[in-house]
């Protein structure tokens, strides 16, 4: 078993971590500037600097912050030796991307799981995948600062995966603990929506209010305002809060049973899996096949998905209005068929707005390719490395008993 040869990593809250964060936020800087920001003497900062230089966290920068001033030694994070890993589980496959500090992709790896409920096979694939990645890291002479594992299901505050309805092999695992113990990898696991948000918002202006609709097996909804996802701290609450649980808002009392345990949820009617189950005449068995049926114009598929898109527009109107959304991005498996239901979605939304009001919206297809979502996961890893508390505060539901959701098996 490979372990990272990292005896004493830079930990959140340590002074060395604070120095790195200052470099991350401010770019290249001299030791004097950093010392000033930390409100310590240059002599006192020597210890941090020697360690960070010796261990290849930082390196000398060619950038001179003040070209007219006296040249001074300027430092920056050593981009080529400090890495982030994004792990995803999408469409029955494990995926990973390793990036350097400047978000350049160093390696991608994917492994397909034949039986989505087979945990033994999953762990074997994960082992194989991580060995490939760790070998690459060791060849490059770098280190993994942080991994983010994007979970397509429910997770509790401690990182225990309680219910992945479309990938049961993950149920009962705590990847944070497991990967730390087996491979000495620092991992933070949370809902895959984090990776979608990071991936889809990468090239969007900061001053937008964005809604990401992840239309796949189920329906996920995220709202991002000025670059910050709207998330409510989950500490000591027994139910999801905020928009996390949008798709489990009931639209029919005592309606269809949803995998969450409730009846009549939005997702139980309009999630990809629900559309597959409710429309046997389409002869499709997954959201992916449904998307392909729409693209290939298989009989009835476009009508089914367009009607669902219109129904979603009606359900989403108040969210769009309440949060002042200006950009709606369709992501997830069904995003590939966007052009065929785009019209139905817009037409229903237009029934709530004047032409003038409607003209300000940008409603478009995202890029939910596994490559992009994996990159998003690596970006979340980077974000977590510097601001761990932000993500920790909003992870999962309260699960004091440490038990799995009874519906997960
Ligand atoms: Zn539900």
mmCIF file of C-alpha atoms and ligand atoms in Angstrom:
data_model
loop_
_atom_site.group_PDB
_atom_site.id
_atom_site.type_symbol
_atom_site.label_atom_id
_atom_site.label_comp_id
_atom_site.label_asym_id
_atom_site.label_seq_id
_atom_site.Cartn_x
_atom_site.Cartn_y
_atom_site.Cartn_z
ATOM 1 C CA UNK A 1 0.000 0.000 0.000
ATOM 2 C CA UNK A 2 1.377 3.392 -0.988
ATOM 3 C CA UNK A 3 1.445 6.183 1.535
ATOM 4 C CA UNK A 4 2.365 9.773 0.981
ATOM 5 C CA UNK A 5 5.723 10.487 2.496
ATOM 6 C CA UNK A 6 4.396 13.440 4.392
ATOM 7 C CA UNK A 7 5.468 13.345 8.015
ATOM 8 C CA UNK A 8 4.124 16.662 9.117
ATOM 9 C CA UNK A 9 1.791 18.300 6.607
ATOM 10 C CA UNK A 10 0.794 21.931 6.786
ATOM 11 C CA UNK A 11 -2.434 21.855 8.784
ATOM 12 C CA UNK A 12 -5.324 24.284 8.781
ATOM 13 C CA UNK A 13 -4.926 26.785 11.585
ATOM 14 C CA UNK A 14 -1.132 26.477 11.757
ATOM 15 C CA UNK A 15 1.067 29.502 11.132
ATOM 16 C CA UNK A 16 2.525 27.898 8.015
ATOM 17 C CA UNK A 17 -1.025 27.426 6.700
ATOM 18 C CA UNK A 18 -1.768 31.094 7.361
ATOM 19 C CA UNK A 19 1.357 32.110 5.432
ATOM 20 C CA UNK A 20 0.306 29.956 2.485
ATOM 21 C CA UNK A 21 -3.173 31.465 2.566
ATOM 22 C CA UNK A 22 -1.689 34.962 2.435
ATOM 23 C CA UNK A 23 0.287 33.975 -0.655
ATOM 24 C CA UNK A 24 -2.863 32.474 -2.170
ATOM 25 C CA UNK A 25 -4.916 35.610 -1.529
ATOM 26 C CA UNK A 26 -2.280 38.219 -2.390
ATOM 27 C CA UNK A 27 0.026 36.564 -4.913
ATOM 28 C CA UNK A 28 3.814 36.838 -4.823
ATOM 29 C CA UNK A 29 5.191 38.725 -1.830
ATOM 30 C CA UNK A 30 8.399 39.365 0.059
ATOM 31 C CA UNK A 31 8.990 37.910 3.483
ATOM 32 C CA UNK A 32 8.756 41.427 4.895
ATOM 33 C CA UNK A 33 5.292 41.960 3.419
ATOM 34 C CA UNK A 34 4.036 38.667 4.808
ATOM 35 C CA UNK A 35 5.515 39.431 8.229
ATOM 36 C CA UNK A 36 3.764 42.781 8.175
ATOM 37 C CA UNK A 37 0.434 41.159 7.345
ATOM 38 C CA UNK A 38 0.911 38.650 10.155
ATOM 39 C CA UNK A 39 1.959 41.460 12.470
ATOM 40 C CA UNK A 40 5.155 39.684 13.435
ATOM 41 C CA UNK A 41 8.803 40.681 13.011
ATOM 42 C CA UNK A 42 10.827 39.491 10.049
ATOM 43 C CA UNK A 43 12.951 37.499 12.463
ATOM 44 C CA UNK A 44 9.860 35.788 13.841
ATOM 45 C CA UNK A 45 8.719 34.862 10.336
ATOM 46 C CA UNK A 46 12.089 33.232 9.537
ATOM 47 C CA UNK A 47 11.069 29.935 11.020
ATOM 48 C CA UNK A 48 7.908 29.647 8.877
ATOM 49 C CA UNK A 49 9.728 30.718 5.768
ATOM 50 C CA UNK A 50 12.658 28.327 6.177
ATOM 51 C CA UNK A 51 10.264 25.435 6.575
ATOM 52 C CA UNK A 52 8.007 26.422 3.675
ATOM 53 C CA UNK A 53 11.020 26.883 1.380
ATOM 54 C CA UNK A 54 12.774 23.717 2.493
ATOM 55 C CA UNK A 55 9.641 21.620 2.010
ATOM 56 C CA UNK A 56 8.812 23.119 -1.402
ATOM 57 C CA UNK A 57 5.622 24.824 -0.412
ATOM 58 C CA UNK A 58 6.932 28.134 -1.712
ATOM 59 C CA UNK A 59 9.537 29.073 -4.266
ATOM 60 C CA UNK A 60 11.267 32.208 -5.432
ATOM 61 C CA UNK A 61 9.152 34.293 -7.782
ATOM 62 C CA UNK A 62 10.342 36.151 -10.846
ATOM 63 C CA UNK A 63 7.689 38.785 -10.198
ATOM 64 C CA UNK A 64 8.827 42.096 -8.719
ATOM 65 C CA UNK A 65 5.873 43.786 -7.030
ATOM 66 C CA UNK A 66 7.410 47.236 -7.330
ATOM 67 C CA UNK A 67 9.568 47.553 -10.464
ATOM 68 C CA UNK A 68 10.830 51.002 -9.429
ATOM 69 C CA UNK A 69 11.787 50.040 -5.913
ATOM 70 C CA UNK A 70 14.865 48.241 -4.729
ATOM 71 C CA UNK A 71 14.764 44.637 -5.962
ATOM 72 C CA UNK A 72 13.770 42.307 -3.135
ATOM 73 C CA UNK A 73 13.467 38.573 -2.871
ATOM 74 C CA UNK A 74 9.872 37.671 -3.672
ATOM 75 C CA UNK A 75 8.183 34.357 -2.978
ATOM 76 C CA UNK A 76 5.133 32.527 -4.243
ATOM 77 C CA UNK A 77 3.443 29.174 -3.789
ATOM 78 C CA UNK A 78 5.360 26.460 -5.620
ATOM 79 C CA UNK A 79 2.694 25.680 -8.190
ATOM 80 C CA UNK A 80 4.502 22.736 -9.743
ATOM 81 C CA UNK A 81 4.789 20.756 -6.515
ATOM 82 C CA UNK A 82 1.561 21.329 -4.624
ATOM 83 C CA UNK A 83 -1.447 19.460 -5.932
ATOM 84 C CA UNK A 84 -5.170 19.023 -5.501
ATOM 85 C CA UNK A 85 -7.256 15.955 -6.269
ATOM 86 C CA UNK A 86 -10.894 15.842 -7.311
ATOM 87 C CA UNK A 87 -12.714 12.506 -6.963
ATOM 88 C CA UNK A 88 -16.132 11.993 -8.527
ATOM 89 C CA UNK A 89 -18.700 9.248 -8.930
ATOM 90 C CA UNK A 90 -20.691 9.840 -12.082
ATOM 91 C CA UNK A 91 -22.749 7.479 -14.224
ATOM 92 C CA UNK A 92 -21.325 4.390 -12.557
ATOM 93 C CA UNK A 93 -17.697 5.410 -12.884
ATOM 94 C CA UNK A 94 -15.064 6.623 -10.464
ATOM 95 C CA UNK A 95 -13.157 9.560 -11.827
ATOM 96 C CA UNK A 96 -10.178 11.518 -10.611
ATOM 97 C CA UNK A 97 -8.241 14.536 -11.739
ATOM 98 C CA UNK A 98 -5.005 15.787 -10.275
ATOM 99 C CA UNK A 99 -4.227 19.473 -10.760
ATOM 100 C CA UNK A 100 -1.280 21.584 -9.811
ATOM 101 C CA UNK A 101 -1.713 24.801 -7.887
ATOM 102 C CA UNK A 102 -2.442 26.798 -11.050
ATOM 103 C CA UNK A 103 -5.253 24.394 -12.004
ATOM 104 C CA UNK A 104 -3.315 22.702 -14.786
ATOM 105 C CA UNK A 105 -4.443 19.097 -15.210
ATOM 106 C CA UNK A 106 -1.594 16.678 -14.462
ATOM 107 C CA UNK A 107 -3.419 13.384 -14.797
ATOM 108 C CA UNK A 108 -6.914 12.035 -15.230
ATOM 109 C CA UNK A 109 -7.997 8.542 -14.328
ATOM 110 C CA UNK A 110 -11.320 6.733 -14.586
ATOM 111 C CA UNK A 111 -12.529 3.305 -13.485
ATOM 112 C CA UNK A 112 -15.897 1.818 -14.349
ATOM 113 C CA UNK A 113 -17.897 -0.077 -11.741
ATOM 114 C CA UNK A 114 -20.125 -2.771 -13.279
ATOM 115 C CA UNK A 115 -22.340 -3.277 -10.247
ATOM 116 C CA UNK A 116 -23.148 0.020 -8.508
ATOM 117 C CA UNK A 117 -24.017 -1.808 -5.288
ATOM 118 C CA UNK A 118 -20.809 -3.849 -5.005
ATOM 119 C CA UNK A 119 -18.750 -2.189 -2.269
ATOM 120 C CA UNK A 120 -15.866 -4.680 -2.420
ATOM 121 C CA UNK A 121 -15.408 -4.034 -6.127
ATOM 122 C CA UNK A 122 -15.685 -0.281 -5.520
ATOM 123 C CA UNK A 123 -12.906 -0.305 -2.923
ATOM 124 C CA UNK A 124 -10.687 -2.333 -5.231
ATOM 125 C CA UNK A 125 -11.191 0.151 -8.066
ATOM 126 C CA UNK A 126 -10.577 3.043 -5.699
ATOM 127 C CA UNK A 127 -7.347 1.436 -4.544
ATOM 128 C CA UNK A 128 -6.219 0.979 -8.122
ATOM 129 C CA UNK A 129 -7.183 4.529 -9.065
ATOM 130 C CA UNK A 130 -5.426 6.110 -6.088
ATOM 131 C CA UNK A 131 -2.265 4.093 -6.632
ATOM 132 C CA UNK A 132 -2.096 5.464 -10.172
ATOM 133 C CA UNK A 133 -2.516 9.014 -8.855
ATOM 134 C CA UNK A 134 -0.061 8.616 -5.959
ATOM 135 C CA UNK A 135 2.551 7.160 -8.286
ATOM 136 C CA UNK A 136 2.187 10.197 -10.512
ATOM 137 C CA UNK A 137 2.545 12.556 -7.539
ATOM 138 C CA UNK A 138 5.665 10.797 -6.411
ATOM 139 C CA UNK A 139 7.135 10.877 -9.937
ATOM 140 C CA UNK A 140 6.523 14.626 -10.111
ATOM 141 C CA UNK A 141 8.180 15.119 -6.728
ATOM 142 C CA UNK A 142 5.115 16.943 -5.415
ATOM 143 C CA UNK A 143 2.597 16.547 -2.653
ATOM 144 C CA UNK A 144 -1.160 16.315 -2.400
ATOM 145 C CA UNK A 145 -2.441 19.206 -0.335
ATOM 146 C CA UNK A 146 -6.076 18.192 -0.376
ATOM 147 C CA UNK A 147 -8.582 15.861 -2.019
ATOM 148 C CA UNK A 148 -12.299 16.512 -2.399
ATOM 149 C CA UNK A 149 -14.628 13.545 -2.917
ATOM 150 C CA UNK A 150 -17.909 14.533 -4.600
ATOM 151 C CA UNK A 151 -20.692 12.293 -3.276
ATOM 152 C CA UNK A 152 -23.861 11.722 -5.345
ATOM 153 C CA UNK A 153 -26.105 11.264 -2.324
ATOM 154 C CA UNK A 154 -26.545 12.020 1.340
ATOM 155 C CA UNK A 155 -23.738 12.479 3.808
ATOM 156 C CA UNK A 156 -23.779 13.337 7.501
ATOM 157 C CA UNK A 157 -21.790 15.958 9.361
ATOM 158 C CA UNK A 158 -19.018 13.486 10.199
ATOM 159 C CA UNK A 159 -18.610 12.455 6.566
ATOM 160 C CA UNK A 160 -20.511 9.157 6.787
ATOM 161 C CA UNK A 161 -22.234 8.482 3.477
ATOM 162 C CA UNK A 162 -25.762 7.569 4.507
ATOM 163 C CA UNK A 163 -27.629 7.058 1.262
ATOM 164 C CA UNK A 164 -26.553 7.138 -2.363
ATOM 165 C CA UNK A 165 -29.747 6.033 -4.101
ATOM 166 C CA UNK A 166 -28.051 5.649 -7.472
ATOM 167 C CA UNK A 167 -24.743 4.254 -6.219
ATOM 168 C CA UNK A 168 -25.320 2.090 -3.152
ATOM 169 C CA UNK A 169 -21.734 0.811 -3.058
ATOM 170 C CA UNK A 170 -20.836 4.076 -1.303
ATOM 171 C CA UNK A 171 -23.381 3.622 1.507
ATOM 172 C CA UNK A 172 -21.834 3.324 4.956
ATOM 173 C CA UNK A 173 -18.394 4.536 3.883
ATOM 174 C CA UNK A 174 -16.582 7.446 5.412
ATOM 175 C CA UNK A 175 -14.049 8.339 2.730
ATOM 176 C CA UNK A 176 -12.428 11.033 4.887
ATOM 177 C CA UNK A 177 -11.423 8.414 7.429
ATOM 178 C CA UNK A 178 -10.854 5.535 5.034
ATOM 179 C CA UNK A 179 -8.496 7.345 2.666
ATOM 180 C CA UNK A 180 -6.643 9.053 5.506
ATOM 181 C CA UNK A 181 -6.015 5.691 7.171
ATOM 182 C CA UNK A 182 -5.142 3.707 4.069
ATOM 183 C CA UNK A 183 -3.263 6.247 1.988
ATOM 184 C CA UNK A 184 -2.589 9.203 4.315
ATOM 185 C CA UNK A 185 -4.594 11.394 1.949
ATOM 186 C CA UNK A 186 -6.324 14.475 3.396
ATOM 187 C CA UNK A 187 -9.897 14.107 2.122
ATOM 188 C CA UNK A 188 -13.061 16.095 2.551
ATOM 189 C CA UNK A 189 -16.245 14.500 1.206
ATOM 190 C CA UNK A 190 -19.457 16.361 0.558
ATOM 191 C CA UNK A 191 -22.331 16.525 -1.881
ATOM 192 C CA UNK A 192 -21.356 16.537 -5.557
ATOM 193 C CA UNK A 193 -23.283 19.806 -5.975
ATOM 194 C CA UNK A 194 -20.128 21.532 -4.675
ATOM 195 C CA UNK A 195 -18.173 20.215 -7.655
ATOM 196 C CA UNK A 196 -20.944 21.179 -10.088
ATOM 197 C CA UNK A 197 -21.030 24.695 -8.674
ATOM 198 C CA UNK A 198 -17.260 25.131 -8.927
ATOM 199 C CA UNK A 199 -17.187 23.679 -12.451
ATOM 200 C CA UNK A 200 -20.131 25.604 -13.870
ATOM 201 C CA UNK A 201 -19.241 28.955 -12.290
ATOM 202 C CA UNK A 202 -15.594 28.911 -13.340
ATOM 203 C CA UNK A 203 -15.999 31.362 -16.205
ATOM 204 C CA UNK A 204 -18.949 33.415 -15.039
ATOM 205 C CA UNK A 205 -18.834 37.003 -13.866
ATOM 206 C CA UNK A 206 -18.715 37.287 -10.079
ATOM 207 C CA UNK A 207 -21.626 39.705 -9.915
ATOM 208 C CA UNK A 208 -24.188 37.242 -11.277
ATOM 209 C CA UNK A 209 -26.827 35.352 -9.362
ATOM 210 C CA UNK A 210 -26.742 31.896 -10.813
ATOM 211 C CA UNK A 211 -29.057 28.944 -10.485
ATOM 212 C CA UNK A 212 -27.630 25.563 -11.385
ATOM 213 C CA UNK A 213 -30.190 22.896 -12.061
ATOM 214 C CA UNK A 214 -28.554 19.503 -11.957
ATOM 215 C CA UNK A 215 -31.050 17.390 -13.868
ATOM 216 C CA UNK A 216 -29.818 13.829 -13.751
ATOM 217 C CA UNK A 217 -31.253 10.752 -12.007
ATOM 218 C CA UNK A 218 -32.748 13.229 -9.552
ATOM 219 C CA UNK A 219 -32.854 17.012 -9.434
ATOM 220 C CA UNK A 220 -30.334 19.175 -7.625
ATOM 221 C CA UNK A 221 -30.604 22.908 -7.215
ATOM 222 C CA UNK A 222 -27.919 25.393 -6.235
ATOM 223 C CA UNK A 223 -27.980 29.172 -6.120
ATOM 224 C CA UNK A 224 -24.725 31.099 -6.218
ATOM 225 C CA UNK A 225 -24.725 34.815 -5.486
ATOM 226 C CA UNK A 226 -21.579 36.833 -6.250
ATOM 227 C CA UNK A 227 -19.541 33.634 -6.353
ATOM 228 C CA UNK A 228 -20.795 32.363 -3.003
ATOM 229 C CA UNK A 229 -23.169 29.363 -2.878
ATOM 230 C CA UNK A 230 -26.197 29.936 -0.666
ATOM 231 C CA UNK A 231 -25.751 27.300 1.981
ATOM 232 C CA UNK A 232 -27.062 27.150 5.487
ATOM 233 C CA UNK A 233 -24.902 25.777 8.287
ATOM 234 C CA UNK A 234 -26.192 22.290 9.060
ATOM 235 C CA UNK A 235 -24.976 22.039 12.643
ATOM 236 C CA UNK A 236 -27.363 20.155 14.919
ATOM 237 C CA UNK A 237 -30.338 20.120 12.639
ATOM 238 C CA UNK A 238 -32.179 16.951 11.787
ATOM 239 C CA UNK A 239 -33.354 18.007 8.356
ATOM 240 C CA UNK A 240 -31.785 19.663 5.375
ATOM 241 C CA UNK A 241 -32.072 23.390 5.230
ATOM 242 C CA UNK A 242 -32.041 25.943 2.489
ATOM 243 C CA UNK A 243 -32.143 24.933 -1.149
ATOM 244 C CA UNK A 244 -30.241 21.688 -0.675
ATOM 245 C CA UNK A 245 -33.518 19.872 -0.427
ATOM 246 C CA UNK A 246 -35.466 21.695 -3.126
ATOM 247 C CA UNK A 247 -36.287 18.567 -5.113
ATOM 248 C CA UNK A 248 -37.842 16.946 -2.051
ATOM 249 C CA UNK A 249 -40.416 19.646 -1.618
ATOM 250 C CA UNK A 250 -43.759 17.903 -1.837
ATOM 251 C CA UNK A 251 -45.921 18.648 -4.835
ATOM 252 C CA UNK A 252 -48.472 15.846 -4.312
ATOM 253 C CA UNK A 253 -49.748 14.849 -0.888
ATOM 254 C CA UNK A 254 -49.471 11.069 -0.432
ATOM 255 C CA UNK A 255 -48.100 10.864 -3.956
ATOM 256 C CA UNK A 256 -45.359 8.679 -5.448
ATOM 257 C CA UNK A 257 -42.815 7.235 -3.027
ATOM 258 C CA UNK A 258 -39.493 9.038 -3.327
ATOM 259 C CA UNK A 259 -36.142 7.398 -2.527
ATOM 260 C CA UNK A 260 -35.749 9.951 0.280
ATOM 261 C CA UNK A 261 -38.533 8.204 2.181
ATOM 262 C CA UNK A 262 -41.176 10.867 1.703
ATOM 263 C CA UNK A 263 -44.057 10.751 -0.737
ATOM 264 C CA UNK A 264 -44.948 13.155 -3.508
ATOM 265 C CA UNK A 265 -41.592 14.952 -3.904
ATOM 266 C CA UNK A 266 -40.889 17.003 -7.026
ATOM 267 C CA UNK A 267 -38.058 14.607 -7.856
ATOM 268 C CA UNK A 268 -40.410 11.609 -7.657
ATOM 269 C CA UNK A 269 -42.191 13.026 -10.735
ATOM 270 C CA UNK A 270 -39.583 14.952 -12.711
ATOM 271 C CA UNK A 271 -36.174 13.531 -11.800
ATOM 272 C CA UNK A 272 -34.535 11.542 -14.613
ATOM 273 C CA UNK A 273 -35.230 8.205 -12.912
ATOM 274 C CA UNK A 274 -38.855 9.144 -12.265
ATOM 275 C CA UNK A 275 -39.359 10.072 -15.942
ATOM 276 C CA UNK A 276 -37.897 6.704 -16.923
ATOM 277 C CA UNK A 277 -40.216 4.835 -14.549
ATOM 278 C CA UNK A 278 -43.310 6.845 -15.403
ATOM 279 C CA UNK A 279 -42.867 6.454 -19.148
ATOM 280 C CA UNK A 280 -42.254 2.747 -19.870
ATOM 281 C CA UNK A 281 -43.391 3.276 -23.474
ATOM 282 C CA UNK A 282 -40.074 5.058 -24.125
ATOM 283 C CA UNK A 283 -38.173 1.818 -23.433
ATOM 284 C CA UNK A 284 -35.313 3.582 -21.700
ATOM 285 C CA UNK A 285 -33.744 2.416 -18.453
ATOM 286 C CA UNK A 286 -31.669 5.387 -17.273
ATOM 287 C CA UNK A 287 -31.506 9.169 -17.406
ATOM 288 C CA UNK A 288 -28.625 8.829 -19.857
ATOM 289 C CA UNK A 289 -30.707 6.670 -22.212
ATOM 290 C CA UNK A 290 -33.566 9.127 -21.857
ATOM 291 C CA UNK A 291 -31.287 12.019 -22.873
ATOM 292 C CA UNK A 292 -30.120 10.012 -25.896
ATOM 293 C CA UNK A 293 -33.720 9.167 -26.829
ATOM 294 C CA UNK A 294 -34.504 12.899 -26.810
ATOM 295 C CA UNK A 295 -31.459 13.718 -28.933
ATOM 296 C CA UNK A 296 -32.282 10.914 -31.408
ATOM 297 C CA UNK A 297 -35.945 11.955 -31.475
ATOM 298 C CA UNK A 298 -37.221 8.553 -30.346
ATOM 299 C CA UNK A 299 -41.018 8.538 -30.340
ATOM 300 C CA UNK A 300 -42.453 10.519 -27.460
ATOM 301 C CA UNK A 301 -39.168 11.277 -25.670
ATOM 302 C CA UNK A 302 -39.045 14.978 -26.587
ATOM 303 C CA UNK A 303 -42.650 15.489 -25.497
ATOM 304 C CA UNK A 304 -42.049 13.798 -22.117
ATOM 305 C CA UNK A 305 -38.938 15.819 -21.325
ATOM 306 C CA UNK A 306 -40.400 19.098 -22.613
ATOM 307 C CA UNK A 307 -43.460 18.678 -20.401
ATOM 308 C CA UNK A 308 -41.183 17.967 -17.448
ATOM 309 C CA UNK A 309 -39.073 21.061 -18.244
ATOM 310 C CA UNK A 310 -42.218 23.201 -18.344
ATOM 311 C CA UNK A 311 -43.332 21.784 -14.998
ATOM 312 C CA UNK A 312 -39.892 22.557 -13.554
ATOM 313 C CA UNK A 313 -40.110 26.146 -14.818
ATOM 314 C CA UNK A 314 -43.356 26.534 -12.941
ATOM 315 C CA UNK A 315 -41.841 25.113 -9.744
ATOM 316 C CA UNK A 316 -38.710 27.220 -10.094
ATOM 317 C CA UNK A 317 -40.412 30.543 -10.760
ATOM 318 C CA UNK A 318 -40.569 31.587 -7.106
ATOM 319 C CA UNK A 319 -36.915 30.638 -6.510
ATOM 320 C CA UNK A 320 -35.839 32.686 -9.534
ATOM 321 C CA UNK A 321 -37.916 35.613 -8.379
ATOM 322 C CA UNK A 322 -37.038 35.374 -4.681
ATOM 323 C CA UNK A 323 -33.281 35.256 -5.182
ATOM 324 C CA UNK A 324 -33.084 37.581 -8.181
ATOM 325 C CA UNK A 325 -31.575 34.920 -10.414
ATOM 326 C CA UNK A 326 -30.198 36.225 -13.721
ATOM 327 C CA UNK A 327 -28.514 33.076 -15.038
ATOM 328 C CA UNK A 328 -30.011 29.593 -15.179
ATOM 329 C CA UNK A 329 -27.640 26.781 -16.077
ATOM 330 C CA UNK A 330 -28.888 23.301 -16.926
ATOM 331 C CA UNK A 331 -26.353 20.771 -15.790
ATOM 332 C CA UNK A 332 -26.415 17.015 -15.152
ATOM 333 C CA UNK A 333 -27.173 14.093 -17.467
ATOM 334 C CA UNK A 334 -30.188 15.684 -19.150
ATOM 335 C CA UNK A 335 -28.260 18.863 -19.971
ATOM 336 C CA UNK A 336 -27.047 17.149 -23.145
ATOM 337 C CA UNK A 337 -30.611 17.320 -24.516
ATOM 338 C CA UNK A 338 -31.058 20.969 -23.481
ATOM 339 C CA UNK A 339 -31.773 22.322 -26.952
ATOM 340 C CA UNK A 340 -34.878 20.112 -27.223
ATOM 341 C CA UNK A 341 -36.593 21.254 -24.014
ATOM 342 C CA UNK A 342 -35.137 24.764 -23.752
ATOM 343 C CA UNK A 343 -38.149 26.266 -25.536
ATOM 344 C CA UNK A 344 -40.719 24.534 -23.322
ATOM 345 C CA UNK A 345 -38.893 25.697 -20.197
ATOM 346 C CA UNK A 346 -38.653 29.309 -21.403
ATOM 347 C CA UNK A 347 -42.255 29.413 -22.639
ATOM 348 C CA UNK A 348 -43.589 28.365 -19.238
ATOM 349 C CA UNK A 349 -41.303 30.800 -17.438
ATOM 350 C CA UNK A 350 -42.483 33.576 -19.778
ATOM 351 C CA UNK A 351 -45.998 33.083 -18.449
ATOM 352 C CA UNK A 352 -44.763 34.765 -15.244
ATOM 353 C CA UNK A 353 -42.831 37.647 -16.825
ATOM 354 C CA UNK A 354 -43.223 40.480 -19.293
ATOM 355 C CA UNK A 355 -41.020 40.284 -22.416
ATOM 356 C CA UNK A 356 -38.865 43.061 -21.016
ATOM 357 C CA UNK A 357 -38.348 41.277 -17.703
ATOM 358 C CA UNK A 358 -37.676 37.987 -19.403
ATOM 359 C CA UNK A 359 -35.037 39.520 -21.680
ATOM 360 C CA UNK A 360 -32.544 39.880 -18.800
ATOM 361 C CA UNK A 361 -32.324 36.114 -18.211
ATOM 362 C CA UNK A 362 -29.530 33.989 -19.529
ATOM 363 C CA UNK A 363 -30.827 30.417 -19.691
ATOM 364 C CA UNK A 364 -28.270 28.017 -21.004
ATOM 365 C CA UNK A 365 -26.685 24.613 -21.146
ATOM 366 C CA UNK A 366 -23.796 23.944 -18.782
ATOM 367 C CA UNK A 367 -20.840 21.647 -19.199
ATOM 368 C CA UNK A 368 -21.541 18.644 -16.996
ATOM 369 C CA UNK A 369 -18.937 16.482 -18.745
ATOM 370 C CA UNK A 370 -17.113 14.211 -16.284
ATOM 371 C CA UNK A 371 -13.900 16.095 -17.127
ATOM 372 C CA UNK A 372 -15.391 19.432 -16.110
ATOM 373 C CA UNK A 373 -17.028 18.104 -12.935
ATOM 374 C CA UNK A 374 -13.769 16.415 -11.903
ATOM 375 C CA UNK A 375 -11.990 19.721 -12.394
ATOM 376 C CA UNK A 376 -14.716 21.345 -10.291
ATOM 377 C CA UNK A 377 -14.010 18.789 -7.532
ATOM 378 C CA UNK A 378 -10.298 19.660 -7.625
ATOM 379 C CA UNK A 379 -11.230 23.352 -7.301
ATOM 380 C CA UNK A 380 -13.357 22.526 -4.255
ATOM 381 C CA UNK A 381 -10.329 20.710 -2.780
ATOM 382 C CA UNK A 382 -8.300 23.894 -3.197
ATOM 383 C CA UNK A 383 -11.025 26.010 -1.661
ATOM 384 C CA UNK A 384 -11.346 23.571 1.248
ATOM 385 C CA UNK A 385 -7.599 23.593 1.854
ATOM 386 C CA UNK A 386 -7.653 27.332 2.487
ATOM 387 C CA UNK A 387 -11.109 27.772 4.025
ATOM 388 C CA UNK A 388 -12.029 24.422 5.624
ATOM 389 C CA UNK A 389 -14.594 25.831 8.020
ATOM 390 C CA UNK A 390 -16.764 27.326 5.291
ATOM 391 C CA UNK A 391 -17.453 23.918 3.816
ATOM 392 C CA UNK A 392 -17.473 21.990 7.078
ATOM 393 C CA UNK A 393 -20.201 24.222 8.486
ATOM 394 C CA UNK A 394 -22.661 23.317 5.789
ATOM 395 C CA UNK A 395 -21.904 19.626 5.311
ATOM 396 C CA UNK A 396 -24.584 17.039 5.695
ATOM 397 C CA UNK A 397 -27.310 16.402 8.171
ATOM 398 C CA UNK A 398 -27.187 15.790 11.875
ATOM 399 C CA UNK A 399 -26.847 12.055 12.426
ATOM 400 C CA UNK A 400 -26.021 11.560 16.057
ATOM 401 C CA UNK A 401 -26.708 7.841 15.981
ATOM 402 C CA UNK A 402 -24.282 7.345 13.108
ATOM 403 C CA UNK A 403 -26.897 5.109 11.488
ATOM 404 C CA UNK A 404 -27.602 4.817 7.819
ATOM 405 C CA UNK A 405 -30.819 5.974 6.296
ATOM 406 C CA UNK A 406 -33.071 2.868 6.567
ATOM 407 C CA UNK A 407 -34.002 3.188 2.902
ATOM 408 C CA UNK A 408 -30.420 2.879 1.746
ATOM 409 C CA UNK A 409 -30.312 -0.919 1.734
HETATM 410 ZN ZN1 LIG B 1 -37.905 12.989 -1.862
#
